[in-house]
CSV table of C-alpha atoms in Angstrom, one decimal:
chain,number,residue,atom,x,y,z
P,1,UNK,CA,129.2,70.1,77.7
P,2,UNK,CA,131.4,70.7,80.7
P,3,UNK,CA,133.6,73.2,79.0
P,4,UNK,CA,131.8,76.3,80.4
P,5,UNK,CA,132.5,75.1,83.9
P,6,UNK,CA,136.2,75.1,83.4
P,7,UNK,CA,136.7,77.9,80.9
P,8,UNK,CA,138.4,81.1,82.0
P,9,UNK,CA,136.2,82.9,79.4
P,10,UNK,CA,133.1,82.1,81.5
P,11,UNK,CA,134.5,83.7,84.6
P,12,UNK,CA,135.8,86.7,82.7
P,13,UNK,CA,132.4,87.3,81.3
P,14,UNK,CA,131.0,86.9,84.8
P,15,UNK,CA,133.2,89.8,85.9
P,16,UNK,CA,131.7,91.8,83.1
P,17,UNK,CA,128.2,91.0,84.1
P,18,UNK,CA,128.9,91.8,87.7
P,19,UNK,CA,130.3,95.2,86.6
P,20,UNK,CA,126.7,95.9,85.7
P,21,UNK,CA,125.7,95.3,89.3
P,22,UNK,CA,128.4,97.7,90.5
P,23,UNK,CA,127.1,100.4,88.1
P,24,UNK,CA,123.6,99.7,89.3
P,25,UNK,CA,124.5,100.5,93.0
P,26,UNK,CA,123.9,104.3,92.7
P,27,UNK,CA,120.5,103.6,91.1
P,28,UNK,CA,119.6,101.0,93.8
P,29,UNK,CA,120.6,103.3,96.7
P,30,UNK,CA,118.9,106.3,95.1
P,31,UNK,CA,115.7,104.3,94.6
P,32,UNK,CA,115.9,103.0,98.2
P,33,UNK,CA,116.3,106.5,99.6
P,34,UNK,CA,113.4,107.8,97.4
P,35,UNK,CA,111.1,105.0,98.5
P,36,UNK,CA,112.0,105.6,102.1
P,37,UNK,CA,111.2,109.3,101.8
P,38,UNK,CA,107.9,108.6,100.2
P,39,UNK,CA,106.8,105.9,102.7
P,40,UNK,CA,107.8,108.1,105.6
P,41,UNK,CA,105.5,110.9,104.4
P,42,UNK,CA,103.1,109.4,101.9
P,43,UNK,CA,100.8,112.4,101.9
P,44,UNK,CA,103.6,114.9,101.1
P,45,UNK,CA,103.0,115.0,97.3
P,46,UNK,CA,104.3,118.5,96.9
P,47,UNK,CA,107.8,117.4,97.8
P,48,UNK,CA,107.8,113.7,96.8
P,49,UNK,CA,106.7,114.2,93.1
P,50,UNK,CA,109.3,116.9,92.2
P,51,UNK,CA,112.0,114.8,94.0
P,52,UNK,CA,111.0,111.7,92.1
P,53,UNK,CA,111.0,113.6,88.7
P,54,UNK,CA,114.4,115.1,89.5
P,55,UNK,CA,115.8,111.8,90.4
P,56,UNK,CA,114.5,110.2,87.3
P,57,UNK,CA,115.9,113.0,85.1
P,58,UNK,CA,119.3,112.6,86.7
P,59,UNK,CA,119.2,108.8,86.3
P,60,UNK,CA,118.5,109.1,82.6
P,61,UNK,CA,121.5,111.3,81.8
P,62,UNK,CA,124.4,108.8,82.2
P,63,UNK,CA,123.1,106.2,79.7
P,64,UNK,CA,123.1,108.7,76.9
P,65,UNK,CA,126.6,110.2,77.5
P,66,UNK,CA,129.3,109.5,75.0
P,67,UNK,CA,131.7,108.8,77.9
P,68,UNK,CA,129.5,106.0,79.2
P,69,UNK,CA,129.5,104.3,75.8
P,70,UNK,CA,133.3,104.6,75.6
P,71,UNK,CA,133.6,102.9,79.1
P,72,UNK,CA,131.2,100.1,78.0
P,73,UNK,CA,133.2,99.6,74.8
P,74,UNK,CA,136.5,99.4,76.8
P,75,UNK,CA,134.9,96.8,79.2
P,76,UNK,CA,133.6,94.8,76.2
P,77,UNK,CA,137.0,94.7,74.6
P,78,UNK,CA,138.8,93.7,77.8
P,79,UNK,CA,136.4,91.3,79.4
P,80,UNK,CA,134.2,90.0,76.5
P,81,UNK,CA,137.0,90.0,73.9
P,82,UNK,CA,134.9,91.8,71.3
P,83,UNK,CA,136.8,94.3,69.1
P,84,UNK,CA,134.6,97.3,68.8
P,85,UNK,CA,135.7,100.6,67.2
P,86,UNK,CA,135.5,103.7,69.4
P,87,UNK,CA,133.7,106.9,68.6
P,88,UNK,CA,135.3,109.2,66.1
P,89,UNK,CA,135.7,112.4,68.2
P,90,UNK,CA,135.8,114.4,65.0
P,91,UNK,CA,132.1,113.7,64.4
P,92,UNK,CA,129.1,114.2,66.6
P,93,UNK,CA,127.5,111.0,67.9
P,94,UNK,CA,124.3,110.2,66.2
P,95,UNK,CA,121.0,109.9,68.0
P,96,UNK,CA,120.6,106.3,66.9
P,97,UNK,CA,124.0,105.4,68.4
P,98,UNK,CA,123.1,107.1,71.7
P,99,UNK,CA,119.8,105.2,71.9
P,100,UNK,CA,121.4,101.9,71.2
P,101,UNK,CA,124.2,102.6,73.8
P,102,UNK,CA,121.5,103.6,76.4
P,103,UNK,CA,119.6,100.3,75.8
P,104,UNK,CA,122.9,98.4,76.2
P,105,UNK,CA,123.7,100.2,79.5
P,106,UNK,CA,120.2,99.5,80.9
P,107,UNK,CA,120.4,95.8,80.0
P,108,UNK,CA,123.9,95.6,81.5
P,109,UNK,CA,122.6,97.0,84.8
P,110,UNK,CA,119.6,94.7,84.9
P,111,UNK,CA,121.6,91.6,84.0
P,112,UNK,CA,124.3,92.6,86.6
P,113,UNK,CA,121.6,92.9,89.3
P,114,UNK,CA,120.3,89.5,88.4
P,115,UNK,CA,123.7,87.8,88.4
P,116,UNK,CA,124.5,89.6,91.6
P,117,UNK,CA,121.4,88.1,93.2
P,118,UNK,CA,122.4,84.6,91.9
P,119,UNK,CA,125.9,85.0,93.4
P,120,UNK,CA,124.8,86.4,96.7
P,121,UNK,CA,121.8,84.0,97.3
P,122,UNK,CA,121.9,80.9,95.2
P,123,UNK,CA,125.6,80.2,95.3
P,124,UNK,CA,126.0,80.6,99.0
P,125,UNK,CA,123.1,78.2,99.5
P,126,UNK,CA,124.6,75.6,97.2
P,127,UNK,CA,128.0,75.9,98.9
P,128,UNK,CA,126.6,75.6,102.4
P,129,UNK,CA,124.6,72.6,101.2
P,130,UNK,CA,127.7,70.9,99.9
P,131,UNK,CA,129.6,71.7,103.1
P,132,UNK,CA,126.8,70.2,105.2
P,133,UNK,CA,123.1,70.0,104.7
P,134,UNK,CA,122.4,70.0,108.5
P,135,UNK,CA,123.3,73.8,108.6
P,136,UNK,CA,120.3,74.5,106.3
P,137,UNK,CA,117.8,71.8,106.9
P,138,UNK,CA,118.4,69.9,110.1
P,139,UNK,CA,116.9,66.5,110.1
P,140,UNK,CA,115.8,64.1,107.4
P,141,UNK,CA,115.7,66.7,104.6
P,142,UNK,CA,119.5,67.2,104.5
P,143,UNK,CA,120.1,64.7,101.8
P,144,UNK,CA,118.0,66.8,99.3
P,145,UNK,CA,120.3,69.8,99.7
P,146,UNK,CA,123.4,67.6,99.3
P,147,UNK,CA,122.0,66.2,96.0
P,148,UNK,CA,120.8,69.5,94.7
P,149,UNK,CA,123.9,71.6,95.5
P,150,UNK,CA,126.0,70.6,92.5
P,151,UNK,CA,123.0,71.2,90.2
P,152,UNK,CA,122.5,74.6,91.7
P,153,UNK,CA,126.2,75.6,91.2
P,154,UNK,CA,126.3,74.2,87.7
P,155,UNK,CA,123.0,75.9,86.8
P,156,UNK,CA,124.4,79.2,88.0
P,157,UNK,CA,127.6,78.9,86.0
P,158,UNK,CA,125.7,77.8,82.9
P,159,UNK,CA,123.4,80.8,83.3
P,160,UNK,CA,126.4,83.1,83.5
P,161,UNK,CA,127.9,81.5,80.5
P,162,UNK,CA,124.7,81.8,78.5
P,163,UNK,CA,124.3,85.5,79.4
P,164,UNK,CA,127.9,86.1,78.6
P,165,UNK,CA,127.6,84.6,75.2
P,166,UNK,CA,124.4,86.6,74.6
P,167,UNK,CA,126.4,89.8,75.6
P,168,UNK,CA,129.1,88.9,73.1
P,169,UNK,CA,126.5,88.6,70.3
P,170,UNK,CA,124.6,91.8,71.2
P,171,UNK,CA,127.6,94.0,71.8
P,172,UNK,CA,128.3,94.8,68.1
P,173,UNK,CA,124.6,95.4,67.5
P,174,UNK,CA,124.1,97.9,70.4
P,175,UNK,CA,127.6,99.3,70.8
P,176,UNK,CA,128.9,99.1,67.2
P,177,UNK,CA,128.9,101.9,64.7
P,178,UNK,CA,125.7,102.8,62.8
P,179,UNK,CA,125.5,102.3,59.0
P,180,UNK,CA,126.4,105.9,58.4
P,181,UNK,CA,129.4,105.6,60.7
P,182,UNK,CA,130.5,102.4,59.0
P,183,UNK,CA,130.4,104.2,55.6
P,184,UNK,CA,132.4,107.0,57.0
P,185,UNK,CA,135.0,104.6,58.4
P,186,UNK,CA,135.2,102.9,55.1
P,187,UNK,CA,135.6,106.1,53.2
P,188,UNK,CA,138.3,107.2,55.6
P,189,UNK,CA,140.1,103.9,55.1
P,190,UNK,CA,139.9,104.2,51.4
P,191,UNK,CA,141.2,107.8,51.6
P,192,UNK,CA,144.2,106.7,53.6
P,193,UNK,CA,144.9,103.9,51.2
P,194,UNK,CA,144.9,106.5,48.3
P,195,UNK,CA,147.2,108.7,50.3
P,196,UNK,CA,149.7,105.9,50.8
P,197,UNK,CA,149.4,104.7,47.2
P,198,UNK,CA,150.0,108.1,45.7
P,199,UNK,CA,152.8,109.3,48.0
P,200,UNK,CA,154.8,106.1,48.2
P,201,UNK,CA,154.1,105.1,44.6
P,202,UNK,CA,155.3,108.4,43.3
P,203,UNK,CA,158.4,108.4,45.4
P,204,UNK,CA,159.3,104.8,44.4
P,205,UNK,CA,158.8,105.6,40.7
P,206,UNK,CA,160.9,108.8,40.9
P,207,UNK,CA,163.7,107.1,42.8
P,208,UNK,CA,163.7,104.1,40.4
P,209,UNK,CA,164.0,106.4,37.3
P,210,UNK,CA,166.6,108.6,38.9
P,211,UNK,CA,168.6,105.5,40.0
P,212,UNK,CA,168.4,104.0,36.5
P,213,UNK,CA,169.6,107.3,34.9
P,214,UNK,CA,172.4,107.6,37.4
P,215,UNK,CA,173.6,104.1,36.7
P,216,UNK,CA,173.4,104.6,32.9
P,217,UNK,CA,175.7,107.7,32.9
P,218,UNK,CA,177.7,107.0,36.1
P,219,UNK,CA,181.0,106.6,34.1
P,220,UNK,CA,180.4,109.2,31.4
P,221,UNK,CA,178.7,112.0,33.4
P,222,UNK,CA,179.5,111.7,37.1
P,223,UNK,CA,178.0,115.2,37.7
P,224,UNK,CA,174.6,114.1,36.4
P,225,UNK,CA,174.8,110.9,38.5
P,226,UNK,CA,175.5,113.0,41.6
P,227,UNK,CA,172.5,115.2,40.9
P,228,UNK,CA,170.3,112.1,40.5
P,229,UNK,CA,171.5,110.7,43.8
P,230,UNK,CA,170.8,114.0,45.4
P,231,UNK,CA,167.2,113.9,44.0
P,232,UNK,CA,166.8,110.3,45.2
P,233,UNK,CA,167.8,111.4,48.7
P,234,UNK,CA,165.4,114.4,48.7
P,235,UNK,CA,162.5,112.3,47.4
P,236,UNK,CA,163.1,109.6,50.0
P,237,UNK,CA,163.1,112.2,52.8
P,238,UNK,CA,159.9,113.8,51.5
P,239,UNK,CA,158.2,110.4,51.1
P,240,UNK,CA,159.2,109.4,54.7
P,241,UNK,CA,157.6,112.6,56.0
P,242,UNK,CA,154.4,112.0,54.1
P,243,UNK,CA,154.3,108.4,55.3
P,244,UNK,CA,154.8,109.6,58.9
P,245,UNK,CA,151.8,112.0,58.5
P,246,UNK,CA,149.5,109.3,57.1
P,247,UNK,CA,150.5,106.8,59.8
P,248,UNK,CA,149.9,109.5,62.4
P,249,UNK,CA,146.3,109.8,61.2
P,250,UNK,CA,146.0,106.0,61.4
P,251,UNK,CA,147.2,106.1,65.0
P,252,UNK,CA,145.0,109.1,66.0
P,253,UNK,CA,141.8,109.6,64.1
P,254,UNK,CA,141.5,113.1,65.5
P,255,UNK,CA,144.9,114.2,64.0
P,256,UNK,CA,144.8,117.2,61.7
P,257,UNK,CA,145.7,116.9,58.0
P,258,UNK,CA,148.0,119.9,58.2
P,259,UNK,CA,151.0,117.7,57.3
P,260,UNK,CA,149.4,116.6,54.0
P,261,UNK,CA,150.9,118.5,51.1
P,262,UNK,CA,148.8,121.0,49.1
P,263,UNK,CA,149.2,122.9,45.8
P,264,UNK,CA,151.6,125.2,47.7
P,265,UNK,CA,154.0,122.3,47.8
P,266,UNK,CA,154.0,121.5,44.1
P,267,UNK,CA,157.7,122.3,43.9
P,268,UNK,CA,158.4,118.8,45.3
P,269,UNK,CA,157.0,117.3,42.2
P,270,UNK,CA,158.5,119.5,39.5
P,271,UNK,CA,161.6,118.1,37.8
P,272,UNK,CA,163.5,119.0,34.6
P,273,UNK,CA,161.1,116.7,32.8
P,274,UNK,CA,158.0,118.7,33.8
P,275,UNK,CA,157.0,121.8,31.8
P,276,UNK,CA,154.7,123.6,34.3
P,277,UNK,CA,152.3,126.4,33.6
P,278,UNK,CA,150.9,127.2,37.0
P,279,UNK,CA,148.4,130.1,37.5
P,280,UNK,CA,147.4,131.6,40.8
P,281,UNK,CA,144.5,129.7,42.4
P,282,UNK,CA,142.3,130.3,45.4
P,283,UNK,CA,140.7,127.0,46.6
P,284,UNK,CA,139.7,125.4,49.9
P,285,UNK,CA,142.4,123.4,51.8
P,286,UNK,CA,140.6,120.1,51.0
P,287,UNK,CA,140.5,120.8,47.2
P,288,UNK,CA,144.1,121.9,47.4
P,289,UNK,CA,145.2,118.6,49.1
P,290,UNK,CA,143.2,116.5,46.6
P,291,UNK,CA,144.6,118.5,43.7
P,292,UNK,CA,148.1,117.9,44.8
P,293,UNK,CA,147.5,114.1,44.9
P,294,UNK,CA,146.0,114.2,41.5
P,295,UNK,CA,149.0,116.0,40.1
P,296,UNK,CA,151.3,113.6,41.9
P,297,UNK,CA,149.6,110.5,40.6
P,298,UNK,CA,149.4,112.0,37.0
P,299,UNK,CA,153.1,112.7,37.0
P,300,UNK,CA,153.8,109.2,38.3
P,301,UNK,CA,151.8,107.6,35.6
P,302,UNK,CA,153.4,109.8,33.0
P,303,UNK,CA,156.9,108.7,34.2
P,304,UNK,CA,155.9,105.0,34.2
P,305,UNK,CA,154.0,104.7,31.0
P,306,UNK,CA,155.0,107.7,28.9
P,307,UNK,CA,158.1,109.2,27.2
P,308,UNK,CA,159.6,112.6,27.0
P,309,UNK,CA,158.7,115.8,28.9
P,310,UNK,CA,155.4,116.1,30.7
P,311,UNK,CA,153.2,119.2,30.3
P,312,UNK,CA,151.4,120.4,33.4
P,313,UNK,CA,148.9,123.2,33.4
P,314,UNK,CA,146.9,124.4,36.4
P,315,UNK,CA,144.5,127.3,36.1
P,316,UNK,CA,141.3,128.5,37.7
P,317,UNK,CA,138.1,129.5,35.9
P,318,UNK,CA,134.9,128.8,37.8
P,319,UNK,CA,136.5,125.5,38.8
P,320,UNK,CA,140.0,124.4,39.3
P,321,UNK,CA,141.4,122.8,36.1
P,322,UNK,CA,144.3,120.4,36.0
P,323,UNK,CA,145.7,119.2,32.7
P,324,UNK,CA,148.6,116.7,32.3
P,325,UNK,CA,149.8,115.3,29.0
P,326,UNK,CA,152.9,113.6,27.6
P,327,UNK,CA,153.8,111.3,24.7
P,328,UNK,CA,152.7,107.8,24.8
P,329,UNK,CA,155.2,104.9,24.2
P,330,UNK,CA,154.9,103.0,21.0
P,331,UNK,CA,154.1,99.7,22.8
P,332,UNK,CA,152.0,100.2,26.0
P,333,UNK,CA,153.4,98.3,29.0
P,334,UNK,CA,151.5,95.3,30.3
P,335,UNK,CA,149.1,96.3,33.0
P,336,UNK,CA,150.4,95.6,36.5
P,337,UNK,CA,147.2,95.9,38.4
P,338,UNK,CA,147.7,99.6,39.3
P,339,UNK,CA,144.8,101.7,40.7
P,340,UNK,CA,146.1,105.2,39.9
P,341,UNK,CA,143.4,106.4,37.6
P,342,UNK,CA,140.7,104.7,39.7
P,343,UNK,CA,142.0,106.5,42.8
P,344,UNK,CA,142.0,109.8,41.0
P,345,UNK,CA,138.4,109.3,39.9
P,346,UNK,CA,137.4,108.6,43.5
P,347,UNK,CA,139.1,111.8,44.6
P,348,UNK,CA,137.4,113.8,41.9
P,349,UNK,CA,134.0,112.1,42.5
P,350,UNK,CA,134.1,112.9,46.3
P,351,UNK,CA,134.6,116.6,45.4
P,352,UNK,CA,131.8,116.6,42.9
P,353,UNK,CA,134.1,117.2,39.9
P,354,UNK,CA,134.9,115.4,36.7
P,355,UNK,CA,137.9,113.6,35.2
P,356,UNK,CA,138.8,112.6,31.7
P,357,UNK,CA,141.9,110.4,30.9
P,358,UNK,CA,142.8,108.7,27.7
P,359,UNK,CA,144.7,108.8,24.4
P,360,UNK,CA,144.8,112.1,22.5
P,361,UNK,CA,146.6,111.5,19.3
P,362,UNK,CA,150.2,110.6,20.1
P,363,UNK,CA,149.8,111.8,23.7
P,364,UNK,CA,148.1,110.6,26.8
P,365,UNK,CA,146.0,113.5,28.3
P,366,UNK,CA,144.3,113.9,31.7
P,367,UNK,CA,142.0,116.7,32.5
P,368,UNK,CA,140.5,117.1,36.0
P,369,UNK,CA,137.9,119.7,36.9
P,370,UNK,CA,137.4,120.4,40.6
P,371,UNK,CA,134.8,122.7,42.2
P,372,UNK,CA,136.7,125.2,44.3
């Protein structure tokens, strides 16, 4: 019951509420000047009406600005302790988001003015009453102020605590992302998860296979073992570069995807075990990036679960066609909970294409068709 009185959270929230009073100062001063001008010349409608309309138009601009919303989000994070995502600068802010942010800004100003009035009027009265009621009500009524002062102070603090708690509850509603923005954030998170899975998974598989081959022939064929170690080194460096690129996007949502490999970088994936038939293609950068990841994951799956050489064919008809096949092992390995094919289906689905993967006689065959 007494916790709000001694909690630092209450007073930090009070600072947030008072920030609304500070933001309201220009509006208060502007309104005062406008009222003074109108009362000084009440019959001068030709000048007063345009001035009032211009002032109202100017006052309505800040609540709808993206920068105002970002400042409010920063204040909410710091003073209210609510973790809100900022606006993705790569996308235009939606109208609904602007309206909700403007409503929050207006409520913040009104609440700040109310709390400012409490602190400037009610609290001083309570403090003076506790210091000595004679200063306020000389005579017999002094005892009433002395009795009421603690209640006034406690009531003011509880009011601030209640309004602060309400602000914590309403901040995600009015400053949080819209449903469409949440879906976009989720899609981006899933995309980055696929990027990490495909790039790191492929590198680990390739390095494991190369290391196993080098160990098996280290004594009998040192030259082959040396080539395998060189391949492991190159694969590790390439994977580290891709990992840095993905982490850079995580740190900065506005980062470009220029570091993400495309079909022009397929040489990174081609080894002696891959029989490649690659035709000239002309596709968009996005399709090229997704196609590279599909090829990468397909070759990784072939190395993990297949045997012998892998056949890779890429050609372009109306759509981009990717075909990967290799011989299946006699006894399929136990499932390890991988999400390779599921991730490829998601990539293809987002591009509006199709994917087929499954047994084809003694082989395992994957065919992906991507609109260019």
